Amino acid sequence: MSSKFGEKLRRARQDLRMTQAQLGHGKYSTSYVSLLETGSREPTAEIITELSHRLGIERDVMEAWNTPVSPDEAEFVLLEHRARQSFAAHDYEDARATAHEAAGIAQGMKNSSAWWNMAFLEAEALRELRDGDAFLHMAEEVLNHPLTDESSALKVRAETLVSNAYLIIGRLHIAVEHALRGVEQGKEALPPTSIIALSAQFALVASLAESGQLDDAWLACLDLSAAADGDIPDQAAGNAHWVIGNVAFRKQNVSEGLRHHDLAAELLRPASDIELWTRFNKASAAARMTAGIVEPSTLACIERAEQAQAVIGATMAEDLELQIIRAQWEQLNGRPEEALELLLPVRREGEALSYPVRGELELLVARCLQITGEAAQSLEHLELAREHFSAAGATDRAALALELTTQARAALR
């Protein structure tokens, strides 16, 4: 048998971040799944039916993996492999371009499944490149493709993708709507420990929290907490505790925030995914400082993120966000002048940031100016903060900026 079936089976499993043991759980041994993936065993009709159900793939699509490879398909397979390798190596521009080329070949072959997978990968690469508008366009193209409606798993993945796109560009209420659809579809059709279903829950919690709906976000966290205690990979459980901790910090429940972030730190390891580990340390530092925690553990998170980002490289937006976090540390430790030195260059490149982050940037500049006795100058930045938060749909943060503006004007009278 050709290794085509095995290669596609392996990639489909890895896309869902499943181990061989999880794919075969209760039915096939890890060694048997390995034999299927290496092409040493040919799948029976019964095996194809079972695996297609577990992976959320149409049976006819998986059956087609057994057909001979045409010249066009051979070219597609090479491009697909390169795109996935580039994505894994964090070369997101090459991953985007190669996935786009592969999707074009798939469209020419009228292979909807191949097109869908490459279009999804192209969208993920655009997400990592922080090209919000292009990411949204590609994500909506995936969501609106006819194949998406034919599979619950594809529908959940696409709704989650679109939610993440709207979250990045700061249109939070629309992000919530798509995340809710993904979660509801996942509850109806997928196991609660499914990585696909969990990703939708992550998107829902993030969009609710960013839009200031903290009580609803906490209710969604309760579902996520139950899933994190189930039989899921450490990486997924770590992500769940990270997200729950973020909301706890925002609700001023510091002990719960620390507990969940400490659990996340135990489960998320740089050897498994250094980029994810970097993002976690950045987010944990920001959440801790928002809660007023300026202990050495917070500085350690910042330094780990800085060191890791220097090793793996980062987009402009990622570098700017980390510089804002470092500036916040300086401000909270009584060094507003040093914070402003870090923030003013960031403002010059502010268009690379999402609306919520730009709002936080202006808010921090305003606070530093007030501390240094330049309250009148801070008003301009508070107004910009309010505008950015309003554009993002973050009504609670916009209200805070307005409240601080009122206080600052009263103090100047």
XYZ file of C-alpha atoms in Angstrom:
413
model
C 0.000 0.000 0.000
C 1.106 3.593 -0.664
C 2.028 5.627 2.399
C -0.466 8.293 1.256
C -3.189 7.090 3.643
C -0.763 6.871 6.556
C 0.692 10.347 5.920
C -2.740 11.948 5.786
C -3.878 10.039 8.870
C -0.836 11.253 10.807
C -1.340 14.867 9.728
C -5.042 14.805 10.544
C -4.263 13.431 14.014
C -1.518 15.992 14.628
C -3.766 18.840 13.448
C -6.061 17.940 16.337
C -3.085 17.607 18.717
C -4.019 14.009 19.448
C -1.540 11.314 20.386
C -1.628 7.906 18.724
C -2.903 6.486 22.013
C -5.782 8.977 22.110
C -6.768 8.247 18.514
C -6.871 4.524 19.124
C -8.266 4.710 22.681
C -10.459 1.732 23.560
C -10.269 0.240 20.061
C -6.781 0.175 18.535
C -3.395 -0.067 20.196
C -0.786 2.674 19.847
C 1.418 0.314 17.859
C -1.415 -0.476 15.444
C -2.101 3.221 14.819
C 1.633 3.635 14.197
C 1.542 0.800 11.628
C -1.348 2.506 9.840
C 0.514 5.818 9.753
C 3.704 4.292 8.367
C 1.788 2.391 5.676
C 2.661 -1.007 7.170
C -1.015 -1.912 7.585
C -3.871 -1.276 5.179
C -7.068 0.042 6.761
C -10.251 -1.961 6.430
C -13.600 -0.341 5.648
C -14.522 -0.650 9.340
C -11.310 1.087 10.449
C -11.834 3.946 7.985
C -15.383 4.422 9.282
C -14.244 4.480 12.921
C -11.246 6.771 12.372
C -13.225 9.205 10.226
C -15.700 9.573 13.115
C -12.936 10.110 15.675
C -11.149 12.703 13.548
C -14.294 14.526 12.407
C -13.536 13.802 8.728
C -16.056 12.668 6.137
C -15.706 8.951 5.455
C -15.604 9.448 1.676
C -12.713 11.866 2.106
C -10.723 9.371 4.150
C -11.561 6.578 1.703
C -10.122 8.720 -1.091
C -6.779 8.730 0.725
C -6.314 5.174 -0.571
C -6.499 6.153 -4.266
C -3.334 6.376 -6.420
C -1.485 9.693 -6.447
C -1.776 11.801 -9.644
C 0.987 14.234 -10.762
C -1.067 17.195 -9.542
C -1.694 15.501 -6.220
C 1.997 14.684 -5.889
C 2.781 18.396 -6.281
C 0.065 19.236 -3.767
C 1.471 16.750 -1.246
C 4.941 18.305 -1.531
C 3.560 21.820 -1.052
C 1.367 20.709 1.839
C 4.363 19.125 3.552
C 6.453 22.270 3.060
C 3.663 24.537 4.355
C 3.210 22.476 7.496
C 6.954 22.248 8.086
C 7.296 26.015 7.681
C 4.450 26.617 10.109
C 6.016 24.267 12.665
C 9.332 26.127 12.249
C 7.516 29.485 12.815
C 8.291 30.638 9.258
C 4.761 31.941 8.910
C 5.282 33.954 5.728
C 6.510 30.875 3.850
C 3.729 28.784 5.417
C 1.154 31.323 4.220
C 2.500 31.550 0.669
C 2.985 27.798 0.283
C -0.429 26.956 1.738
C -1.982 29.477 -0.666
C -0.242 27.808 -3.622
C -1.297 24.351 -2.430
C -4.895 25.527 -2.027
C -4.860 26.717 -5.644
C -3.742 23.288 -6.845
C -6.381 21.612 -4.693
C -9.032 23.862 -6.204
C -7.851 22.885 -9.686
C -8.179 19.203 -8.733
C -11.656 19.960 -7.308
C -10.506 18.448 -4.035
C -12.571 20.387 -1.491
C -11.044 18.692 1.532
C -7.478 19.479 0.435
C -8.458 23.081 -0.326
C -10.127 23.445 3.072
C -7.091 22.191 4.994
C -4.679 24.485 3.149
C -6.989 27.497 3.388
C -7.291 26.868 7.131
C -3.488 26.669 7.442
C -3.103 29.874 5.432
C -5.509 31.599 7.819
C -3.569 30.315 10.838
C -0.332 31.670 9.344
C -1.986 35.065 8.790
C -3.099 34.980 12.426
C 0.480 34.451 13.570
C 1.639 37.243 11.236
C -0.945 39.506 12.933
C -2.382 40.502 9.542
C -5.835 40.982 11.020
C -7.774 41.995 7.904
C -6.292 39.257 5.718
C -6.789 36.732 8.525
C -10.468 37.661 8.823
C -10.995 37.456 5.059
C -9.426 33.987 4.872
C -11.213 32.740 7.997
C -14.600 33.813 6.626
C -13.811 32.123 3.311
C -13.200 28.884 5.201
C -16.382 29.310 7.249
C -18.511 29.983 4.168
C -17.152 27.050 2.137
C -19.841 24.384 1.449
C -17.652 21.639 2.947
C -17.738 23.363 6.340
C -21.461 22.709 6.737
C -20.996 18.996 6.017
C -19.052 18.271 9.217
C -19.676 19.374 12.789
C -15.958 19.284 13.532
C -15.151 21.512 10.548
C -17.948 23.892 11.519
C -16.616 24.251 15.059
C -13.063 24.801 13.819
C -14.190 27.431 11.326
C -16.369 29.324 13.817
C -13.459 29.346 16.271
C -11.100 30.611 13.567
C -13.438 33.484 12.667
C -13.922 34.332 16.354
C -10.157 34.578 16.793
C -9.935 36.849 13.739
C -12.551 39.261 15.073
C -10.808 39.175 18.456
C -7.508 40.213 16.872
C -9.008 43.162 14.990
C -10.896 44.226 18.116
C -14.508 43.612 17.040
C -15.265 41.785 20.239
C -19.045 41.437 20.156
C -18.828 39.634 16.795
C -16.015 37.447 18.176
C -18.369 36.419 21.010
C -21.150 35.516 18.562
C -18.950 33.197 16.504
C -17.372 31.610 19.577
C -20.838 30.906 21.003
C -21.850 29.183 17.779
C -18.707 27.083 17.891
C -19.257 26.084 21.524
C -22.923 25.207 20.967
C -22.113 23.129 17.880
C -19.290 21.399 19.770
C -21.536 20.498 22.702
C -24.051 18.924 20.339
C -21.659 16.901 18.228
C -18.283 16.439 19.932
C -16.992 14.883 23.177
C -16.348 17.478 25.926
C -12.646 16.575 25.932
C -12.313 17.085 22.158
C -9.479 19.501 21.372
C -11.718 21.101 18.738
C -14.486 21.710 21.286
C -11.963 23.030 23.821
C -10.561 25.509 21.292
C -14.042 26.947 20.811
C -14.384 27.324 24.576
C -11.012 29.113 24.728
C -12.227 31.553 22.078
C -15.485 32.166 23.935
C -13.796 32.901 27.259
C -11.223 35.194 25.628
C -13.793 37.195 23.671
C -16.160 37.532 26.636
C -13.331 38.644 28.927
C -11.932 41.151 26.423
C -15.384 42.655 25.916
C -15.800 43.100 29.690
C -18.457 40.393 30.188
C -16.551 38.920 33.101
C -19.441 37.142 34.823
C -20.351 35.333 31.604
C -16.667 34.615 30.994
C -16.390 33.037 34.448
C -19.419 30.820 33.790
C -17.737 29.643 30.585
C -14.573 29.001 32.640
C -16.471 26.545 34.825
C -17.144 24.357 31.780
C -13.514 24.729 30.766
C -12.320 23.742 34.242
C -14.344 20.532 34.127
C -12.809 19.656 30.764
C -9.289 20.432 32.048
C -9.767 17.836 34.779
C -10.652 15.196 32.169
C -8.519 13.003 29.952
C -6.871 15.634 27.767
C -3.215 16.314 26.838
C -1.092 18.394 29.226
C -0.793 21.157 26.649
C -4.566 21.513 26.365
C -5.017 21.372 30.149
C -2.307 24.013 30.551
C -4.094 26.253 28.061
C -7.334 25.810 29.988
C -5.772 26.813 33.320
C -4.089 29.771 31.615
C -7.409 31.065 30.256
C -9.251 30.490 33.552
C -6.504 32.279 35.471
C -6.752 35.279 33.144
C -10.441 35.705 33.927
C -9.883 35.189 37.659
C -7.300 37.988 37.666
C -9.690 40.291 35.819
C -12.357 39.554 38.414
C -9.839 40.518 41.116
C -9.803 36.949 42.412
C -6.034 36.957 42.777
C -5.675 33.667 44.652
C -7.609 31.785 41.945
C -5.673 33.571 39.231
C -2.343 32.572 40.745
C -3.517 29.004 41.358
C -4.566 28.463 37.762
C -1.502 30.178 36.289
C 0.758 28.088 38.508
C -1.009 24.973 37.226
C -0.559 26.213 33.657
C 3.161 26.811 34.280
C 3.535 23.182 35.389
C 1.796 21.834 32.283
C 3.138 24.154 29.571
C 6.783 23.446 28.833
C 9.157 25.236 26.423
C 10.368 21.913 25.039
C 6.841 21.099 23.856
C 6.011 24.469 22.271
C 8.350 27.351 23.026
C 6.153 29.880 21.228
C 3.118 28.963 23.306
C 5.271 29.024 26.431
C 6.476 32.519 25.483
C 2.920 33.785 24.994
C 1.886 32.303 28.332
C 4.662 34.079 30.221
C 3.755 37.398 28.569
C 0.087 36.949 29.374
C 0.757 35.807 32.929
C 2.969 38.828 33.608
C 0.333 41.198 32.227
C -2.455 39.561 34.240
C -0.417 39.621 37.449
C 0.395 43.314 37.048
C -3.229 44.168 36.317
C -3.999 42.567 39.672
C -1.239 44.654 41.305
C 1.209 41.778 41.803
C 4.731 43.171 41.416
C 6.614 40.350 43.076
C 9.780 38.740 41.627
C 7.638 35.971 40.098
C 6.046 38.582 37.812
C 9.436 39.916 36.686
C 10.562 36.321 36.082
C 7.643 35.853 33.649
C 8.670 38.993 31.736
C 12.317 37.955 31.555
C 11.454 34.425 30.389
C 9.297 35.889 27.624
C 12.026 38.349 26.582
C 14.665 35.622 26.452
C 12.456 33.216 24.527
C 11.315 35.865 22.050
C 14.943 36.794 21.381
C 15.623 33.149 20.505
C 12.591 32.321 18.358
C 12.079 35.756 16.811
C 8.831 37.689 16.900
C 6.558 39.859 14.808
C 6.595 43.624 15.293
C 3.297 43.437 17.178
C 4.666 40.790 19.548
C 7.780 42.861 20.267
C 5.673 45.961 20.900
C 3.293 44.107 23.228
C 6.201 42.786 25.276
C 7.685 46.277 25.495
C 4.350 47.553 26.857
C 4.424 44.819 29.507
C 7.990 45.759 30.497
C 6.932 49.435 30.680
C 4.020 48.540 32.933
C 6.461 46.784 35.250
C 8.589 49.934 35.388
C 5.556 52.124 36.138
C 4.247 49.866 38.896
C 7.680 49.872 40.507
C 7.801 53.668 40.738
C 9.767 54.418 37.568
C 7.279 56.284 35.309
C 10.018 58.119 33.395
C 11.655 54.834 32.379
C 8.228 53.511 31.407
C 7.585 56.504 29.147
C 10.946 55.991 27.439
C 9.781 52.501 26.507
C 6.260 53.539 25.521
C 6.874 56.525 23.252
C 8.650 54.451 20.534
C 5.815 51.906 20.772
C 3.251 54.632 20.050
C 5.027 55.456 16.770
C 4.345 51.899 15.590
C 0.923 51.695 17.223
C -0.971 50.814 14.039
C 0.592 47.342 14.184
C -1.382 46.686 17.380
C -5.015 45.697 17.841
C -7.497 48.243 19.214
C -7.616 46.730 22.733
C -3.798 46.775 23.009
C -3.640 50.332 21.663
C -6.170 51.300 24.325
C -4.030 49.771 27.075
C -0.963 51.529 25.644
C -2.599 54.981 25.772
C -3.997 54.298 29.238
C -0.548 53.410 30.530
C 1.001 56.523 28.947
C -1.673 58.650 30.621
C -0.995 57.115 34.030
C 2.741 57.696 33.696
C 2.161 61.320 32.726
C -0.128 61.866 35.712
C 2.499 60.440 38.073
C 5.145 62.751 36.631
C 2.885 65.785 37.145
C 1.750 66.231 33.546
C -1.968 65.689 34.161
C -3.062 68.092 31.411
C -1.056 66.197 28.802
C -2.533 62.894 29.995
C -6.045 63.952 28.896
C -5.192 63.493 25.226
C -4.024 59.938 25.870
C -7.070 59.087 27.985
C -9.322 60.202 25.143
C -7.369 58.055 22.669
C -7.642 55.125 25.066
C -11.412 55.580 25.246
C -11.653 55.719 21.434
C -9.607 52.550 20.964
C -11.541 50.627 23.620
C -14.849 51.754 22.127
C -13.733 50.660 18.651
C -12.888 47.252 20.121
C -16.224 46.917 21.905
C -14.453 46.834 25.294
C -17.106 48.906 27.040
C -15.771 48.395 30.563
C -12.309 49.671 29.618
C -13.800 52.572 27.666
C -15.846 53.475 30.751
C -12.689 53.346 32.886
C -10.865 55.708 30.512
C -13.815 58.107 30.644
C -13.909 57.947 34.451
C -10.170 58.684 34.664
C -10.640 61.622 32.266
C -13.357 63.080 34.506
C -11.133 62.693 37.567
C -8.151 64.277 35.813
C -10.178 67.288 34.660
C -11.620 67.766 38.152
C -8.099 67.727 39.617
C -6.953 70.399 37.149
C -9.698 72.846 38.137
